Amino acid sequence: SLMLDKNQSRQLLRIITSSEHDFKEAGYTYSTSMSDKRIIELFPGGQNQVVEYEDRLSYVELVVNARLEENANQTDVVRQGFLSVIPRYTQQRFQTELSPLCYLLTLEELEQRVCGDPEIDLDLLKRKTQYKGATVNSNVVKWFWNVMKGLSKEDRQRFIQFAWARSRLPHDMATNNNIKMLLNFTKTSEQALPKAQTCFFLVDMPMYSSEEQMRQKLMQALECDEINS
């Protein structure tokens, strides 16, 4: 965690406010416990060096810095992902690498740029869908979109999660030609549930004999997916 846990925060506060006698009794060394319970030295040989009472504030600062830097690599990956959505701004007169666009967006607009819209646009999804084993005029295709139209906002998100391992469509889906959903209609048993290959945004849909059967089987698949995840 990038933030100190409550137990460690309380411990550091006790160190700052403790009496000299209690501090020396504790026998602190220049080491600390990380979030995964590893004990690390705050500098080479620190585990063998006792912290003096007058140096306790410096010790606390070293502990805090160690915890804040604990997930630096993971945080940098998140930062790079953020900057892939919000463009960099590299002119020297600005003290940030974020585009001024950031400061023109509301929090809701920024969330949509980064995470996608929580409302699943069925018209957009339909335009970006390809079919195998059926055509756009096939009954099974028409039934599928009727079923999707009848789903709640939450169930539409569950379907996207089931099909693509994410609950929202990306903000650039309309213009990104690389994003397509593939509906593969298969001649398996009508008792079988739809299956998904999330890496490819691909859904294997049995050739059900009615719209109601398709709806029931799809909802069962979504429920099973939610339980398994």
Coordinates of C-alpha atoms in Angstrom, one line a residue:
S1 CA 0.0 0.0 0.0
L2 CA 1.2 3.5 -0.7
M3 CA -0.3 4.7 2.6
L4 CA 0.9 3.6 6.0
D5 CA -1.5 1.1 7.6
K6 CA -3.2 2.2 10.9
N7 CA -1.0 0.0 13.1
Q8 CA 2.2 1.3 11.8
S9 CA 0.9 4.9 11.9
R10 CA 0.1 4.4 15.6
Q11 CA 3.5 2.9 16.2
L12 CA 5.3 5.8 14.6
L13 CA 3.2 8.3 16.7
R14 CA 4.2 6.4 19.8
I15 CA 7.8 6.6 18.8
I16 CA 7.6 10.4 18.4
T17 CA 5.8 11.0 21.7
S18 CA 7.4 8.3 23.8
S19 CA 9.7 9.1 26.8
E20 CA 13.4 8.5 26.5
H21 CA 13.2 5.6 28.9
D22 CA 10.4 3.8 27.0
F23 CA 12.1 4.5 23.7
K24 CA 15.4 3.0 24.8
E25 CA 13.6 0.0 26.3
A26 CA 12.0 -0.8 22.9
G27 CA 15.5 -1.0 21.3
Y28 CA 14.6 0.3 17.8
T29 CA 17.1 -0.3 15.0
Y30 CA 17.2 1.2 11.5
S31 CA 14.9 -1.3 10.0
T32 CA 11.1 -1.6 9.4
S33 CA 8.4 -4.0 8.4
M34 CA 6.8 -3.6 4.9
S35 CA 3.2 -4.3 3.9
D36 CA 4.1 -7.9 2.9
K37 CA 5.7 -8.4 6.4
R38 CA 9.3 -8.3 5.1
I39 CA 11.8 -6.7 7.3
I40 CA 14.1 -4.3 5.4
E41 CA 17.1 -2.2 6.5
L42 CA 16.6 1.5 6.1
F43 CA 20.3 1.7 5.0
P44 CA 23.0 -0.9 4.7
G45 CA 23.8 -2.3 8.1
G46 CA 20.8 -0.5 9.6
Q47 CA 19.4 -3.6 11.4
N48 CA 22.5 -3.7 13.6
Q49 CA 22.5 0.0 14.5
V50 CA 20.4 1.2 17.4
V51 CA 18.3 4.4 17.0
E52 CA 19.2 7.0 19.5
Y53 CA 16.4 8.9 21.2
E54 CA 17.4 12.2 19.7
D55 CA 17.4 10.7 16.2
R56 CA 13.9 9.2 16.5
L57 CA 12.3 11.9 14.2
S58 CA 14.9 11.1 11.5
Y59 CA 14.1 7.4 12.0
V60 CA 10.4 8.0 11.5
E61 CA 11.0 9.9 8.4
L62 CA 13.1 7.1 6.9
V63 CA 10.3 4.6 7.7
V64 CA 7.7 6.8 6.1
N65 CA 9.8 7.2 3.0
A66 CA 10.5 3.5 2.7
R67 CA 6.8 2.8 2.8
L68 CA 5.9 5.5 0.3
E69 CA 8.5 4.2 -2.1
E70 CA 7.5 0.6 -1.6
N71 CA 5.3 0.3 -4.7
A72 CA 7.2 2.9 -6.8
N73 CA 7.5 0.5 -9.8
Q74 CA 3.8 -0.3 -9.8
T75 CA 2.8 3.3 -9.3
D76 CA 4.9 4.2 -12.3
V77 CA 3.1 1.7 -14.5
V78 CA -0.2 3.2 -13.4
R79 CA 1.2 6.7 -14.2
Q80 CA 2.3 5.5 -17.7
G81 CA -1.1 4.1 -18.3
F82 CA -2.7 7.4 -17.2
L83 CA -0.5 9.3 -19.6
S84 CA -1.4 7.1 -22.5
V85 CA -4.9 8.4 -22.1
I86 CA -4.2 12.0 -21.1
P87 CA -1.5 13.2 -23.4
R88 CA 1.8 14.5 -22.1
Y89 CA 2.7 18.2 -22.2
T90 CA 6.4 18.7 -22.4
Q91 CA 6.9 22.5 -22.7
Q92 CA 9.4 23.6 -20.1
R93 CA 7.3 26.5 -18.9
F94 CA 4.8 24.1 -17.4
Q95 CA 5.8 22.3 -14.1
T96 CA 3.8 19.2 -15.0
E97 CA 3.9 16.6 -17.8
L98 CA 0.1 16.4 -17.9
S99 CA -1.7 18.2 -20.7
P100 CA -3.6 21.3 -19.9
L101 CA -6.6 19.2 -21.0
C102 CA -6.6 17.7 -17.5
Y103 CA -7.5 21.0 -16.0
L104 CA -10.4 21.6 -18.4
L105 CA -12.1 18.3 -17.6
T106 CA -14.5 17.7 -14.7
L107 CA -13.9 14.6 -12.5
E108 CA -16.6 12.8 -14.3
E109 CA -15.1 13.6 -17.7
L110 CA -11.7 12.5 -16.6
E111 CA -13.1 9.3 -15.3
Q112 CA -14.7 8.6 -18.6
R113 CA -11.4 9.3 -20.5
V114 CA -9.5 6.9 -18.2
C115 CA -12.1 4.2 -17.3
G116 CA -14.7 4.5 -20.0
D117 CA -18.4 5.4 -19.8
P118 CA -20.4 3.4 -17.2
E119 CA -23.4 3.5 -19.5
I120 CA -23.0 0.8 -22.1
D121 CA -23.9 2.3 -25.5
L122 CA -25.7 -0.6 -27.3
D123 CA -25.9 1.2 -30.6
L124 CA -22.1 1.6 -30.5
L125 CA -21.5 -1.9 -29.4
K126 CA -23.8 -3.2 -32.2
R127 CA -21.9 -1.2 -34.8
K128 CA -18.6 -2.7 -33.5
T129 CA -19.8 -6.3 -33.5
Q130 CA -18.9 -9.0 -36.0
Y131 CA -20.7 -12.3 -36.4
K132 CA -19.7 -15.8 -37.2
G133 CA -22.1 -18.7 -37.8
A134 CA -25.0 -16.2 -38.4
T135 CA -25.7 -12.9 -40.2
V136 CA -27.0 -9.6 -39.1
N137 CA -30.5 -10.7 -40.3
S138 CA -30.5 -14.0 -38.5
N139 CA -33.1 -14.5 -35.8
V140 CA -30.4 -15.4 -33.2
V141 CA -28.7 -12.1 -33.8
K142 CA -31.9 -10.2 -33.5
W143 CA -32.7 -12.1 -30.3
F144 CA -29.3 -11.3 -28.9
W145 CA -29.8 -7.5 -29.3
N146 CA -33.3 -7.7 -27.9
V147 CA -32.0 -9.5 -24.9
M148 CA -29.2 -6.9 -24.4
K149 CA -31.8 -4.1 -24.8
G150 CA -33.8 -5.5 -22.0
L151 CA -30.9 -5.8 -19.5
S152 CA -30.4 -3.3 -16.7
K153 CA -27.4 -1.0 -16.7
E154 CA -25.7 -3.3 -14.2
D155 CA -26.4 -6.4 -16.2
R156 CA -25.0 -4.8 -19.4
Q157 CA -21.8 -4.0 -17.4
R158 CA -21.8 -7.6 -16.2
F159 CA -22.0 -8.8 -19.9
I160 CA -19.0 -6.6 -20.9
Q161 CA -17.1 -8.0 -17.9
F162 CA -18.0 -11.5 -18.9
A163 CA -17.1 -10.9 -22.6
W164 CA -14.0 -8.7 -22.2
A165 CA -12.9 -8.8 -18.5
R166 CA -13.8 -5.1 -18.1
S167 CA -17.1 -3.5 -17.1
R168 CA -17.0 -0.5 -19.4
L169 CA -16.4 0.3 -23.1
P170 CA -13.3 2.4 -23.7
H171 CA -13.9 6.1 -24.5
D172 CA -12.2 5.8 -27.9
M173 CA -14.1 2.7 -29.0
A174 CA -16.1 4.5 -31.7
T175 CA -12.9 5.6 -33.5
N176 CA -10.6 2.7 -32.7
N177 CA -10.8 0.2 -35.6
N178 CA -8.9 -2.4 -33.6
I179 CA -11.8 -2.9 -31.1
K180 CA -14.4 -5.4 -32.3
M181 CA -16.7 -7.8 -30.4
L182 CA -17.1 -11.2 -32.1
L183 CA -20.3 -13.1 -31.6
N184 CA -19.7 -16.7 -32.6
F185 CA -22.9 -18.7 -32.9
T186 CA -22.2 -22.4 -32.4
K187 CA -24.2 -25.6 -33.0
T188 CA -23.6 -26.9 -29.5
S189 CA -26.3 -28.2 -27.2
E190 CA -29.1 -25.7 -26.4
Q191 CA -28.5 -26.6 -22.7
A192 CA -25.0 -25.2 -22.9
L193 CA -24.2 -21.7 -21.6
P194 CA -22.5 -19.0 -23.6
K195 CA -18.8 -18.9 -23.2
A196 CA -16.3 -16.0 -23.6
Q197 CA -12.7 -15.6 -24.6
T198 CA -12.0 -12.3 -22.9
C199 CA -8.5 -11.8 -24.5
F200 CA -10.3 -11.6 -27.9
F201 CA -13.6 -10.0 -26.9
L202 CA -15.2 -13.1 -28.3
V203 CA -18.5 -14.7 -27.1
D204 CA -19.4 -18.3 -28.2
M205 CA -23.2 -18.3 -28.3
P206 CA -25.2 -21.6 -28.8
M207 CA -27.9 -21.5 -31.5
Y208 CA -30.8 -21.3 -29.0
S209 CA -34.3 -22.0 -30.3
S210 CA -35.9 -18.9 -28.8
E211 CA -35.2 -15.5 -27.4
E212 CA -36.3 -16.4 -24.0
Q213 CA -34.0 -19.4 -23.8
M214 CA -31.1 -17.2 -24.9
R215 CA -32.0 -14.6 -22.2
Q216 CA -32.1 -17.3 -19.5
K217 CA -28.9 -19.0 -20.5
L218 CA -27.0 -15.7 -20.9
M219 CA -28.1 -14.6 -17.4
Q220 CA -27.0 -17.9 -16.0
A221 CA -23.6 -17.4 -17.6
L222 CA -23.3 -13.9 -16.1
E223 CA -24.2 -15.2 -12.7
C224 CA -21.6 -18.1 -12.9
D225 CA -19.0 -15.6 -14.1
E226 CA -19.6 -13.3 -11.2
I227 CA -19.4 -16.2 -8.7
N228 CA -16.1 -17.5 -10.3
S229 CA -14.5 -14.1 -10.2

